[in-house]
């Protein structure tokens, strides 16, 4: 199991009410990663968490770390707060597309396998605010242009039901898959964030299966929440069985990319928080590995529901 962490969560973060942790440089963030057992990957945020490609690659090499992904951030700058890829203004869209293209260039320079982008600001707050078909078409054309550039670096799109907008344009997995079908580029995929799936009232394991059955590539973010807000808690800390099933299907389908912690320590010790996150993921991954998955799948096909619940109780909950 390959595990990684997003650089943004290894320094100061903030919400509407407070700031958490102390500011850190990229080098200090990487020094924290090497202290976390079982983690050897990093998803780096472009352009806000990066330095020059050669310097960054050397920092990674010196510490024996790998690039899980480059995260193209197109929601921070003032001009993109109301939206980026879906806006009527073509110049605003072009600026966001350029960030994704440059993130691809950066990924190629440092040896990262993919670029992921979460277009959180693309959505709406009020009814009668946006032209829905035009906004959809703008996003399709924008992502198509970005995906066509340096196709050897695939582009993964992360969906979320809301935040920063009340309604996001890409708010669930099925819609994101449909969107990528419209984009029409095989060098694309969905970033499945476990917590975002919960917020969309999806079953995260079923989301993996949906991607597989529609021939859609995917990249996984791990965390947990209470179905009400994107708390980015330690994996499995709230939704234990959902997490086990999520890893069950990831293992069934031979998922071989990084499991990236999109989780936020906030008030907790950062190294301790991410150590527990990684240890929980690994423990559940090893638990799943010991299950007779063929037997579980057979019982599913045969609709032996109580036999399955007995196995869940004895082999997963261990009761």
PDB file of C-alpha atoms in Angstrom:
ATOM      1  CA  UNK A   1       0.000   0.000   0.000  1.00  0.00           C
ATOM      2  CA  UNK A   2       1.549   3.281  -1.137  1.00  0.00           C
ATOM      3  CA  UNK A   3       0.594   6.244   1.034  1.00  0.00           C
ATOM      4  CA  UNK A   4       1.176   9.957   0.562  1.00  0.00           C
ATOM      5  CA  UNK A   5       0.200  13.327   2.050  1.00  0.00           C
ATOM      6  CA  UNK A   6      -0.850  16.639   0.481  1.00  0.00           C
ATOM      7  CA  UNK A   7       1.736  19.308   1.312  1.00  0.00           C
ATOM      8  CA  UNK A   8      -0.898  21.918   2.190  1.00  0.00           C
ATOM      9  CA  UNK A   9      -1.842  20.032   5.358  1.00  0.00           C
ATOM     10  CA  UNK A  10       1.709  20.032   6.725  1.00  0.00           C
ATOM     11  CA  UNK A  11       1.745  23.714   7.630  1.00  0.00           C
ATOM     12  CA  UNK A  12      -0.615  26.507   8.569  1.00  0.00           C
ATOM     13  CA  UNK A  13      -4.261  26.037   7.611  1.00  0.00           C
ATOM     14  CA  UNK A  14      -7.257  28.198   8.350  1.00  0.00           C
ATOM     15  CA  UNK A  15     -11.021  28.330   8.329  1.00  0.00           C
ATOM     16  CA  UNK A  16     -13.470  31.189   8.850  1.00  0.00           C
ATOM     17  CA  UNK A  17     -12.710  31.336  12.570  1.00  0.00           C
ATOM     18  CA  UNK A  18      -9.086  30.555  13.253  1.00  0.00           C
ATOM     19  CA  UNK A  19      -5.654  29.528  12.025  1.00  0.00           C
ATOM     20  CA  UNK A  20      -4.033  26.215  12.888  1.00  0.00           C
ATOM     21  CA  UNK A  21      -0.388  25.128  13.145  1.00  0.00           C
ATOM     22  CA  UNK A  22       2.662  27.178  12.239  1.00  0.00           C
ATOM     23  CA  UNK A  23       3.795  28.204   8.747  1.00  0.00           C
ATOM     24  CA  UNK A  24       6.356  25.831   7.229  1.00  0.00           C
ATOM     25  CA  UNK A  25       8.581  25.873   4.171  1.00  0.00           C
ATOM     26  CA  UNK A  26       8.423  23.093   1.603  1.00  0.00           C
ATOM     27  CA  UNK A  27      11.649  21.656   2.980  1.00  0.00           C
ATOM     28  CA  UNK A  28      10.223  21.615   6.494  1.00  0.00           C
ATOM     29  CA  UNK A  29       7.088  19.901   5.230  1.00  0.00           C
ATOM     30  CA  UNK A  30       9.123  17.185   3.560  1.00  0.00           C
ATOM     31  CA  UNK A  31      11.117  16.739   6.772  1.00  0.00           C
ATOM     32  CA  UNK A  32       7.820  16.052   8.527  1.00  0.00           C
ATOM     33  CA  UNK A  33       6.814  13.455   5.925  1.00  0.00           C
ATOM     34  CA  UNK A  34       9.936  11.364   6.521  1.00  0.00           C
ATOM     35  CA  UNK A  35       8.989  11.130  10.214  1.00  0.00           C
ATOM     36  CA  UNK A  36       5.707   9.396   9.388  1.00  0.00           C
ATOM     37  CA  UNK A  37       6.070   5.591   9.141  1.00  0.00           C
ATOM     38  CA  UNK A  38       4.583   4.034   6.018  1.00  0.00           C
ATOM     39  CA  UNK A  39       4.422   7.284   4.044  1.00  0.00           C
ATOM     40  CA  UNK A  40       6.857   7.894   1.187  1.00  0.00           C
ATOM     41  CA  UNK A  41       4.760   9.992  -1.197  1.00  0.00           C
ATOM     42  CA  UNK A  42       3.695  13.617  -1.478  1.00  0.00           C
ATOM     43  CA  UNK A  43       0.989  15.373  -3.468  1.00  0.00           C
ATOM     44  CA  UNK A  44       2.406  18.839  -4.003  1.00  0.00           C
ATOM     45  CA  UNK A  45       0.196  21.895  -4.590  1.00  0.00           C
ATOM     46  CA  UNK A  46       1.062  23.965  -7.656  1.00  0.00           C
ATOM     47  CA  UNK A  47       1.953  26.814  -7.730  1.00  0.00           C
ATOM     48  CA  UNK A  48       1.630  27.674  -4.037  1.00  0.00           C
ATOM     49  CA  UNK A  49       3.598  24.878  -2.362  1.00  0.00           C
ATOM     50  CA  UNK A  50       6.266  24.360  -5.003  1.00  0.00           C
ATOM     51  CA  UNK A  51       9.735  25.677  -5.677  1.00  0.00           C
ATOM     52  CA  UNK A  52      11.810  25.354  -8.855  1.00  0.00           C
ATOM     53  CA  UNK A  53      11.447  21.875 -10.308  1.00  0.00           C
ATOM     54  CA  UNK A  54      15.132  20.922 -10.048  1.00  0.00           C
ATOM     55  CA  UNK A  55      15.383  22.124  -6.449  1.00  0.00           C
ATOM     56  CA  UNK A  56      12.169  20.359  -5.464  1.00  0.00           C
ATOM     57  CA  UNK A  57      13.202  17.107  -7.113  1.00  0.00           C
ATOM     58  CA  UNK A  58      16.507  17.215  -5.226  1.00  0.00           C
ATOM     59  CA  UNK A  59      14.661  17.732  -1.932  1.00  0.00           C
ATOM     60  CA  UNK A  60      12.548  14.659  -2.693  1.00  0.00           C
ATOM     61  CA  UNK A  61      15.521  12.560  -3.812  1.00  0.00           C
ATOM     62  CA  UNK A  62      17.567  13.514  -0.747  1.00  0.00           C
ATOM     63  CA  UNK A  63      14.756  12.253   1.489  1.00  0.00           C
ATOM     64  CA  UNK A  64      13.784   9.181  -0.520  1.00  0.00           C
ATOM     65  CA  UNK A  65      10.339  10.589  -1.256  1.00  0.00           C
ATOM     66  CA  UNK A  66       8.174  10.136  -4.334  1.00  0.00           C
ATOM     67  CA  UNK A  67       5.659  12.356  -6.099  1.00  0.00           C
ATOM     68  CA  UNK A  68       2.131  10.985  -5.840  1.00  0.00           C
ATOM     69  CA  UNK A  69       0.636  13.857  -7.851  1.00  0.00           C
ATOM     70  CA  UNK A  70       0.776  17.554  -8.590  1.00  0.00           C
ATOM     71  CA  UNK A  71      -2.349  19.392  -7.422  1.00  0.00           C
ATOM     72  CA  UNK A  72      -3.255  22.305  -9.709  1.00  0.00           C
ATOM     73  CA  UNK A  73      -4.905  24.980  -7.557  1.00  0.00           C
ATOM     74  CA  UNK A  74      -7.251  27.187  -9.609  1.00  0.00           C
ATOM     75  CA  UNK A  75      -9.409  28.542  -6.792  1.00  0.00           C
ATOM     76  CA  UNK A  76      -7.098  30.717  -4.672  1.00  0.00           C
ATOM     77  CA  UNK A  77      -6.601  33.847  -6.754  1.00  0.00           C
ATOM     78  CA  UNK A  78      -9.164  36.652  -6.467  1.00  0.00           C
ATOM     79  CA  UNK A  79     -10.220  36.496 -10.112  1.00  0.00           C
ATOM     80  CA  UNK A  80     -11.173  32.817  -9.760  1.00  0.00           C
ATOM     81  CA  UNK A  81     -13.097  33.043  -6.497  1.00  0.00           C
ATOM     82  CA  UNK A  82     -16.437  33.202  -8.416  1.00  0.00           C
ATOM     83  CA  UNK A  83     -15.336  30.379 -10.734  1.00  0.00           C
ATOM     84  CA  UNK A  84     -12.530  29.504 -13.104  1.00  0.00           C
ATOM     85  CA  UNK A  85     -13.196  26.950 -15.853  1.00  0.00           C
ATOM     86  CA  UNK A  86     -16.907  27.694 -16.284  1.00  0.00           C
ATOM     87  CA  UNK A  87     -16.868  31.496 -16.422  1.00  0.00           C
ATOM     88  CA  UNK A  88     -18.256  33.443 -19.414  1.00  0.00           C
ATOM     89  CA  UNK A  89     -15.029  35.493 -19.610  1.00  0.00           C
ATOM     90  CA  UNK A  90     -12.668  33.564 -21.896  1.00  0.00           C
ATOM     91  CA  UNK A  91      -9.588  35.303 -20.480  1.00  0.00           C
ATOM     92  CA  UNK A  92     -10.411  34.072 -16.988  1.00  0.00           C
ATOM     93  CA  UNK A  93     -10.857  30.549 -18.315  1.00  0.00           C
ATOM     94  CA  UNK A  94      -7.575  30.743 -20.221  1.00  0.00           C
ATOM     95  CA  UNK A  95      -5.744  31.772 -17.041  1.00  0.00           C
ATOM     96  CA  UNK A  96      -7.051  28.737 -15.183  1.00  0.00           C
ATOM     97  CA  UNK A  97      -6.238  26.448 -18.113  1.00  0.00           C
ATOM     98  CA  UNK A  98      -2.690  27.815 -18.101  1.00  0.00           C
ATOM     99  CA  UNK A  99      -2.268  26.898 -14.435  1.00  0.00           C
ATOM    100  CA  UNK A 100      -3.251  23.304 -15.211  1.00  0.00           C
ATOM    101  CA  UNK A 101      -0.916  23.207 -18.225  1.00  0.00           C
ATOM    102  CA  UNK A 102       1.973  24.581 -16.170  1.00  0.00           C
ATOM    103  CA  UNK A 103       1.195  22.043 -13.442  1.00  0.00           C
ATOM    104  CA  UNK A 104       1.551  19.356 -16.111  1.00  0.00           C
ATOM    105  CA  UNK A 105       4.886  20.820 -17.159  1.00  0.00           C
ATOM    106  CA  UNK A 106       5.994  20.819 -13.547  1.00  0.00           C
ATOM    107  CA  UNK A 107       4.829  17.219 -13.077  1.00  0.00           C
ATOM    108  CA  UNK A 108       6.825  16.138 -16.107  1.00  0.00           C
ATOM    109  CA  UNK A 109       9.925  17.997 -14.877  1.00  0.00           C
ATOM    110  CA  UNK A 110       9.874  16.430 -11.400  1.00  0.00           C
ATOM    111  CA  UNK A 111       8.655  12.991 -12.471  1.00  0.00           C
ATOM    112  CA  UNK A 112       5.155  13.084 -10.971  1.00  0.00           C
ATOM    113  CA  UNK A 113       2.736  10.577 -12.543  1.00  0.00           C
ATOM    114  CA  UNK A 114      -0.380  12.754 -12.741  1.00  0.00           C
ATOM    115  CA  UNK A 115      -2.011  16.126 -12.162  1.00  0.00           C
ATOM    116  CA  UNK A 116      -5.179  16.447 -10.112  1.00  0.00           C
ATOM    117  CA  UNK A 117      -7.462  19.478 -10.005  1.00  0.00           C
ATOM    118  CA  UNK A 118     -10.504  20.219  -7.828  1.00  0.00           C
ATOM    119  CA  UNK A 119     -12.483  23.083  -9.438  1.00  0.00           C
ATOM    120  CA  UNK A 120     -14.246  24.039  -6.204  1.00  0.00           C
ATOM    121  CA  UNK A 121     -15.092  27.595  -7.206  1.00  0.00           C
ATOM    122  CA  UNK A 122     -16.906  26.476 -10.358  1.00  0.00           C
ATOM    123  CA  UNK A 123     -20.522  26.448  -9.319  1.00  0.00           C
ATOM    124  CA  UNK A 124     -23.186  28.828  -8.079  1.00  0.00           C
ATOM    125  CA  UNK A 125     -24.795  30.145  -4.896  1.00  0.00           C
ATOM    126  CA  UNK A 126     -28.118  31.518  -6.160  1.00  0.00           C
ATOM    127  CA  UNK A 127     -30.741  30.168  -8.516  1.00  0.00           C
ATOM    128  CA  UNK A 128     -30.846  32.079 -11.808  1.00  0.00           C
ATOM    129  CA  UNK A 129     -27.159  32.913 -11.255  1.00  0.00           C
ATOM    130  CA  UNK A 130     -25.461  31.019 -14.074  1.00  0.00           C
ATOM    131  CA  UNK A 131     -26.369  29.790 -17.533  1.00  0.00           C
ATOM    132  CA  UNK A 132     -26.222  26.048 -16.803  1.00  0.00           C
ATOM    133  CA  UNK A 133     -25.636  24.709 -20.331  1.00  0.00           C
ATOM    134  CA  UNK A 134     -23.087  27.411 -21.124  1.00  0.00           C
ATOM    135  CA  UNK A 135     -21.218  26.859 -17.859  1.00  0.00           C
ATOM    136  CA  UNK A 136     -21.126  23.101 -18.572  1.00  0.00           C
ATOM    137  CA  UNK A 137     -19.854  23.637 -22.093  1.00  0.00           C
ATOM    138  CA  UNK A 138     -17.218  26.110 -20.909  1.00  0.00           C
ATOM    139  CA  UNK A 139     -15.929  23.564 -18.409  1.00  0.00           C
ATOM    140  CA  UNK A 140     -15.904  20.747 -20.957  1.00  0.00           C
ATOM    141  CA  UNK A 141     -13.960  22.830 -23.467  1.00  0.00           C
ATOM    142  CA  UNK A 142     -11.552  24.135 -20.814  1.00  0.00           C
ATOM    143  CA  UNK A 143     -10.719  20.714 -19.398  1.00  0.00           C
ATOM    144  CA  UNK A 144     -10.471  19.266 -22.911  1.00  0.00           C
ATOM    145  CA  UNK A 145      -7.835  21.864 -23.787  1.00  0.00           C
ATOM    146  CA  UNK A 146      -5.913  21.205 -20.580  1.00  0.00           C
ATOM    147  CA  UNK A 147      -6.144  17.428 -21.033  1.00  0.00           C
ATOM    148  CA  UNK A 148      -4.883  17.608 -24.619  1.00  0.00           C
ATOM    149  CA  UNK A 149      -1.687  19.303 -23.430  1.00  0.00           C
ATOM    150  CA  UNK A 150       1.125  16.881 -22.482  1.00  0.00           C
ATOM    151  CA  UNK A 151      -1.146  13.854 -22.609  1.00  0.00           C
ATOM    152  CA  UNK A 152       1.595  11.712 -21.085  1.00  0.00           C
ATOM    153  CA  UNK A 153       0.650  13.432 -17.815  1.00  0.00           C
ATOM    154  CA  UNK A 154      -2.996  12.454 -17.191  1.00  0.00           C
ATOM    155  CA  UNK A 155      -5.407  14.951 -15.655  1.00  0.00           C
ATOM    156  CA  UNK A 156      -7.682  13.851 -12.823  1.00  0.00           C
ATOM    157  CA  UNK A 157     -10.720  15.912 -11.802  1.00  0.00           C
ATOM    158  CA  UNK A 158     -11.866  15.913  -8.171  1.00  0.00           C
ATOM    159  CA  UNK A 159     -15.544  16.458  -7.460  1.00  0.00           C
ATOM    160  CA  UNK A 160     -17.256  17.807  -4.341  1.00  0.00           C
ATOM    161  CA  UNK A 161     -20.900  18.550  -3.606  1.00  0.00           C
ATOM    162  CA  UNK A 162     -20.216  22.106  -2.419  1.00  0.00           C
ATOM    163  CA  UNK A 163     -17.639  24.513  -0.954  1.00  0.00           C
ATOM    164  CA  UNK A 164     -16.647  27.072  -1.893  1.00  0.00           C
ATOM    165  CA  UNK A 165     -19.923  27.448  -3.828  1.00  0.00           C
ATOM    166  CA  UNK A 166     -23.294  26.321  -2.447  1.00  0.00           C
ATOM    167  CA  UNK A 167     -23.611  24.084  -5.520  1.00  0.00           C
ATOM    168  CA  UNK A 168     -20.557  22.770  -7.359  1.00  0.00           C
ATOM    169  CA  UNK A 169     -20.786  22.091 -11.086  1.00  0.00           C
ATOM    170  CA  UNK A 170     -19.187  18.669 -10.538  1.00  0.00           C
ATOM    171  CA  UNK A 171     -20.858  17.444  -7.368  1.00  0.00           C
ATOM    172  CA  UNK A 172     -20.805  13.659  -7.653  1.00  0.00           C
ATOM    173  CA  UNK A 173     -18.922  10.860  -9.345  1.00  0.00           C
ATOM    174  CA  UNK A 174     -21.521   9.946 -11.980  1.00  0.00           C
ATOM    175  CA  UNK A 175     -21.721  13.542 -13.177  1.00  0.00           C
ATOM    176  CA  UNK A 176     -17.920  13.754 -13.279  1.00  0.00           C
ATOM    177  CA  UNK A 177     -17.718  10.564 -15.337  1.00  0.00           C
ATOM    178  CA  UNK A 178     -20.316  11.969 -17.747  1.00  0.00           C
ATOM    179  CA  UNK A 179     -18.315  15.187 -17.871  1.00  0.00           C
ATOM    180  CA  UNK A 180     -15.112  13.316 -18.769  1.00  0.00           C
ATOM    181  CA  UNK A 181     -16.966  11.375 -21.460  1.00  0.00           C
ATOM    182  CA  UNK A 182     -17.840  14.764 -22.939  1.00  0.00           C
ATOM    183  CA  UNK A 183     -14.197  15.859 -22.639  1.00  0.00           C
ATOM    184  CA  UNK A 184     -13.328  12.784 -24.678  1.00  0.00           C
ATOM    185  CA  UNK A 185      -9.700  12.283 -23.679  1.00  0.00           C
ATOM    186  CA  UNK A 186      -8.495   8.942 -22.337  1.00  0.00           C
ATOM    187  CA  UNK A 187      -5.691  10.696 -20.428  1.00  0.00           C
ATOM    188  CA  UNK A 188      -8.182  11.823 -17.780  1.00  0.00           C
ATOM    189  CA  UNK A 189      -9.726  10.384 -14.642  1.00  0.00           C
ATOM    190  CA  UNK A 190     -11.619  11.061 -11.437  1.00  0.00           C
ATOM    191  CA  UNK A 191      -9.999  11.890  -8.123  1.00  0.00           C
ATOM    192  CA  UNK A 192     -12.188  10.047  -5.632  1.00  0.00           C
ATOM    193  CA  UNK A 193     -12.036  11.690  -2.234  1.00  0.00           C
ATOM    194  CA  UNK A 194     -13.558   9.329   0.352  1.00  0.00           C
ATOM    195  CA  UNK A 195     -15.094  12.197   2.321  1.00  0.00           C
ATOM    196  CA  UNK A 196     -16.453  13.947  -0.763  1.00  0.00           C
ATOM    197  CA  UNK A 197     -18.245  10.741  -1.700  1.00  0.00           C
ATOM    198  CA  UNK A 198     -19.855  10.627   1.748  1.00  0.00           C
ATOM    199  CA  UNK A 199     -21.008  14.245   1.459  1.00  0.00           C
ATOM    200  CA  UNK A 200     -22.594  13.451  -1.916  1.00  0.00           C
ATOM    201  CA  UNK A 201     -24.474  10.577  -0.207  1.00  0.00           C
ATOM    202  CA  UNK A 202     -22.483   8.099  -2.266  1.00  0.00           C
ATOM    203  CA  UNK A 203     -21.003   4.812  -1.154  1.00  0.00           C
ATOM    204  CA  UNK A 204     -17.223   5.251  -1.690  1.00  0.00           C
ATOM    205  CA  UNK A 205     -16.705   1.578  -2.580  1.00  0.00           C
ATOM    206  CA  UNK A 206     -19.497   1.711  -5.152  1.00  0.00           C
ATOM    207  CA  UNK A 207     -17.887   4.821  -6.631  1.00  0.00           C
ATOM    208  CA  UNK A 208     -14.702   2.823  -7.285  1.00  0.00           C
ATOM    209  CA  UNK A 209     -16.789   0.102  -8.945  1.00  0.00           C
ATOM    210  CA  UNK A 210     -18.618   2.714 -11.043  1.00  0.00           C
ATOM    211  CA  UNK A 211     -15.316   4.061 -12.342  1.00  0.00           C
ATOM    212  CA  UNK A 212     -14.102   0.565 -13.161  1.00  0.00           C
ATOM    213  CA  UNK A 213     -17.296  -0.434 -14.915  1.00  0.00           C
ATOM    214  CA  UNK A 214     -17.310   2.738 -17.043  1.00  0.00           C
ATOM    215  CA  UNK A 215     -13.622   2.467 -17.946  1.00  0.00           C
ATOM    216  CA  UNK A 216     -12.755   5.632 -16.014  1.00  0.00           C
ATOM    217  CA  UNK A 217      -9.341   5.931 -14.390  1.00  0.00           C
ATOM    218  CA  UNK A 218      -9.228   7.119 -10.781  1.00  0.00           C
ATOM    219  CA  UNK A 219      -6.931   8.334  -8.020  1.00  0.00           C
ATOM    220  CA  UNK A 220      -7.836   8.005  -4.335  1.00  0.00           C
ATOM    221  CA  UNK A 221      -7.841  10.457  -1.424  1.00  0.00           C
ATOM    222  CA  UNK A 222      -8.353   9.075   2.084  1.00  0.00           C
ATOM    223  CA  UNK A 223     -10.015  10.762   5.089  1.00  0.00           C
ATOM    224  CA  UNK A 224     -13.298  10.581   6.997  1.00  0.00           C
ATOM    225  CA  UNK A 225     -16.192  12.780   8.121  1.00  0.00           C
ATOM    226  CA  UNK A 226     -19.661  12.753   9.689  1.00  0.00           C
ATOM    227  CA  UNK A 227     -21.646  13.057   6.399  1.00  0.00           C
ATOM    228  CA  UNK A 228     -22.355  16.723   7.279  1.00  0.00           C
ATOM    229  CA  UNK A 229     -19.092  18.565   6.620  1.00  0.00           C
ATOM    230  CA  UNK A 230     -15.724  17.885   5.012  1.00  0.00           C
ATOM    231  CA  UNK A 231     -13.876  17.492   8.321  1.00  0.00           C
ATOM    232  CA  UNK A 232     -10.943  15.547   6.781  1.00  0.00           C
ATOM    233  CA  UNK A 233     -10.636  13.262   9.807  1.00  0.00           C
ATOM    234  CA  UNK A 234      -8.365  10.263  10.292  1.00  0.00           C
ATOM    235  CA  UNK A 235      -9.276   7.449   7.924  1.00  0.00           C
ATOM    236  CA  UNK A 236     -11.736   4.962   9.430  1.00  0.00           C
ATOM    237  CA  UNK A 237     -12.284   7.028  12.562  1.00  0.00           C
ATOM    238  CA  UNK A 238     -16.004   7.605  11.870  1.00  0.00           C
ATOM    239  CA  UNK A 239     -16.985   5.246   9.065  1.00  0.00           C
ATOM    240  CA  UNK A 240     -15.073   2.063   9.758  1.00  0.00           C
ATOM    241  CA  UNK A 241     -16.981  -0.406   7.584  1.00  0.00           C
ATOM    242  CA  UNK A 242     -17.262   2.044   4.695  1.00  0.00           C
ATOM    243  CA  UNK A 243     -13.469   2.374   4.796  1.00  0.00           C
ATOM    244  CA  UNK A 244     -12.972  -1.394   4.846  1.00  0.00           C
ATOM    245  CA  UNK A 245     -15.297  -1.835   1.859  1.00  0.00           C
ATOM    246  CA  UNK A 246     -13.535   1.033   0.057  1.00  0.00           C
ATOM    247  CA  UNK A 247     -10.182  -0.720   0.471  1.00  0.00           C
ATOM    248  CA  UNK A 248     -11.777  -4.089  -0.369  1.00  0.00           C
ATOM    249  CA  UNK A 249     -12.731  -2.825  -3.825  1.00  0.00           C
ATOM    250  CA  UNK A 250      -9.460  -0.970  -4.317  1.00  0.00           C
ATOM    251  CA  UNK A 251      -7.668  -4.246  -3.684  1.00  0.00           C
ATOM    252  CA  UNK A 252     -10.111  -6.222  -5.836  1.00  0.00           C
ATOM    253  CA  UNK A 253      -9.397  -3.980  -8.805  1.00  0.00           C
ATOM    254  CA  UNK A 254      -5.636  -3.891  -8.268  1.00  0.00           C
ATOM    255  CA  UNK A 255      -5.382  -0.163  -7.532  1.00  0.00           C
ATOM    256  CA  UNK A 256      -1.674   0.717  -7.671  1.00  0.00           C
ATOM    257  CA  UNK A 257      -1.505   4.508  -7.368  1.00  0.00           C
ATOM    258  CA  UNK A 258      -0.958   6.297  -4.080  1.00  0.00           C
ATOM    259  CA  UNK A 259      -3.579   6.506  -1.362  1.00  0.00           C
ATOM    260  CA  UNK A 260      -3.187  10.190  -0.551  1.00  0.00           C
ATOM    261  CA  UNK A 261      -4.168  11.628   2.813  1.00  0.00           C
ATOM    262  CA  UNK A 262      -6.451  14.582   2.167  1.00  0.00           C
ATOM    263  CA  UNK A 263      -6.818  15.020   5.909  1.00  0.00           C
ATOM    264  CA  UNK A 264      -6.335  17.977   8.232  1.00  0.00           C
ATOM    265  CA  UNK A 265      -4.683  17.818  11.677  1.00  0.00           C
ATOM    266  CA  UNK A 266      -6.014  21.235  12.741  1.00  0.00           C
ATOM    267  CA  UNK A 267      -5.512  21.215  16.559  1.00  0.00           C
ATOM    268  CA  UNK A 268      -3.607  17.904  16.659  1.00  0.00           C
ATOM    269  CA  UNK A 269       0.107  17.148  16.457  1.00  0.00           C
ATOM    270  CA  UNK A 270       0.808  16.809  12.736  1.00  0.00           C
ATOM    271  CA  UNK A 271       3.211  13.861  12.865  1.00  0.00           C
ATOM    272  CA  UNK A 272       1.017  12.007  15.332  1.00  0.00           C
ATOM    273  CA  UNK A 273      -2.128  12.670  13.303  1.00  0.00           C
ATOM    274  CA  UNK A 274      -0.706  11.460  10.004  1.00  0.00           C
ATOM    275  CA  UNK A 275       1.015   8.507  11.677  1.00  0.00           C
ATOM    276  CA  UNK A 276      -2.328   7.309  13.011  1.00  0.00           C
ATOM    277  CA  UNK A 277      -3.963   7.955   9.643  1.00  0.00           C
ATOM    278  CA  UNK A 278      -1.352   5.874   7.814  1.00  0.00           C
ATOM    279  CA  UNK A 279      -1.378   3.130  10.446  1.00  0.00           C
ATOM    280  CA  UNK A 280      -5.166   2.847  10.276  1.00  0.00           C
ATOM    281  CA  UNK A 281      -5.132   2.611   6.489  1.00  0.00           C
ATOM    282  CA  UNK A 282      -2.403  -0.024   6.536  1.00  0.00           C
ATOM    283  CA  UNK A 283      -4.106  -2.057   9.261  1.00  0.00           C
ATOM    284  CA  UNK A 284      -7.366  -2.107   7.311  1.00  0.00           C
ATOM    285  CA  UNK A 285      -5.525  -2.849   4.053  1.00  0.00           C
ATOM    286  CA  UNK A 286      -3.878  -5.849   5.720  1.00  0.00           C
ATOM    287  CA  UNK A 287      -7.210  -6.931   7.200  1.00  0.00           C
ATOM    288  CA  UNK A 288      -8.778  -6.865   3.727  1.00  0.00           C
ATOM    289  CA  UNK A 289      -5.835  -8.845   2.380  1.00  0.00           C
ATOM    290  CA  UNK A 290      -6.636 -11.668   4.798  1.00  0.00           C
ATOM    291  CA  UNK A 291     -10.264 -11.898   3.731  1.00  0.00           C
ATOM    292  CA  UNK A 292     -11.334 -14.544   1.247  1.00  0.00           C
ATOM    293  CA  UNK A 293     -12.559 -11.942  -1.232  1.00  0.00           C
ATOM    294  CA  UNK A 294     -13.663 -14.565  -3.751  1.00  0.00           C
ATOM    295  CA  UNK A 295     -15.942 -16.016  -1.103  1.00  0.00           C
ATOM    296  CA  UNK A 296     -17.370 -12.595  -0.281  1.00  0.00           C
ATOM    297  CA  UNK A 297     -18.037 -11.884  -3.963  1.00  0.00           C
ATOM    298  CA  UNK A 298     -19.618 -15.333  -4.396  1.00  0.00           C
ATOM    299  CA  UNK A 299     -21.944 -14.756  -1.458  1.00  0.00           C
ATOM    300  CA  UNK A 300     -22.868 -11.361  -2.917  1.00  0.00           C
ATOM    301  CA  UNK A 301     -23.795 -12.976  -6.230  1.00  0.00           C
ATOM    302  CA  UNK A 302     -25.798 -15.669  -4.437  1.00  0.00           C
ATOM    303  CA  UNK A 303     -27.507 -13.054  -2.226  1.00  0.00           C
ATOM    304  CA  UNK A 304     -26.499 -14.877   0.958  1.00  0.00           C
ATOM    305  CA  UNK A 305     -27.014 -11.733   3.003  1.00  0.00           C
ATOM    306  CA  UNK A 306     -26.912 -13.165   6.508  1.00  0.00           C
ATOM    307  CA  UNK A 307     -23.883 -15.296   5.669  1.00  0.00           C
ATOM    308  CA  UNK A 308     -22.159 -12.087   4.582  1.00  0.00           C
ATOM    309  CA  UNK A 309     -23.195 -10.252   7.754  1.00  0.00           C
ATOM    310  CA  UNK A 310     -21.834 -13.139   9.799  1.00  0.00           C
ATOM    311  CA  UNK A 311     -18.501 -12.856   8.008  1.00  0.00           C
ATOM    312  CA  UNK A 312     -18.463  -9.082   8.508  1.00  0.00           C
ATOM    313  CA  UNK A 313     -19.144  -9.518  12.220  1.00  0.00           C
ATOM    314  CA  UNK A 314     -16.539 -12.231  12.744  1.00  0.00           C
ATOM    315  CA  UNK A 315     -13.807 -11.324  10.256  1.00  0.00           C
ATOM    316  CA  UNK A 316     -14.015  -7.533  10.079  1.00  0.00           C
ATOM    317  CA  UNK A 317     -15.532  -6.371  13.376  1.00  0.00           C
ATOM    318  CA  UNK A 318     -14.049  -9.480  15.070  1.00  0.00           C
ATOM    319  CA  UNK A 319     -17.018  -9.958  17.376  1.00  0.00           C
TER     320      UNK A 319
END
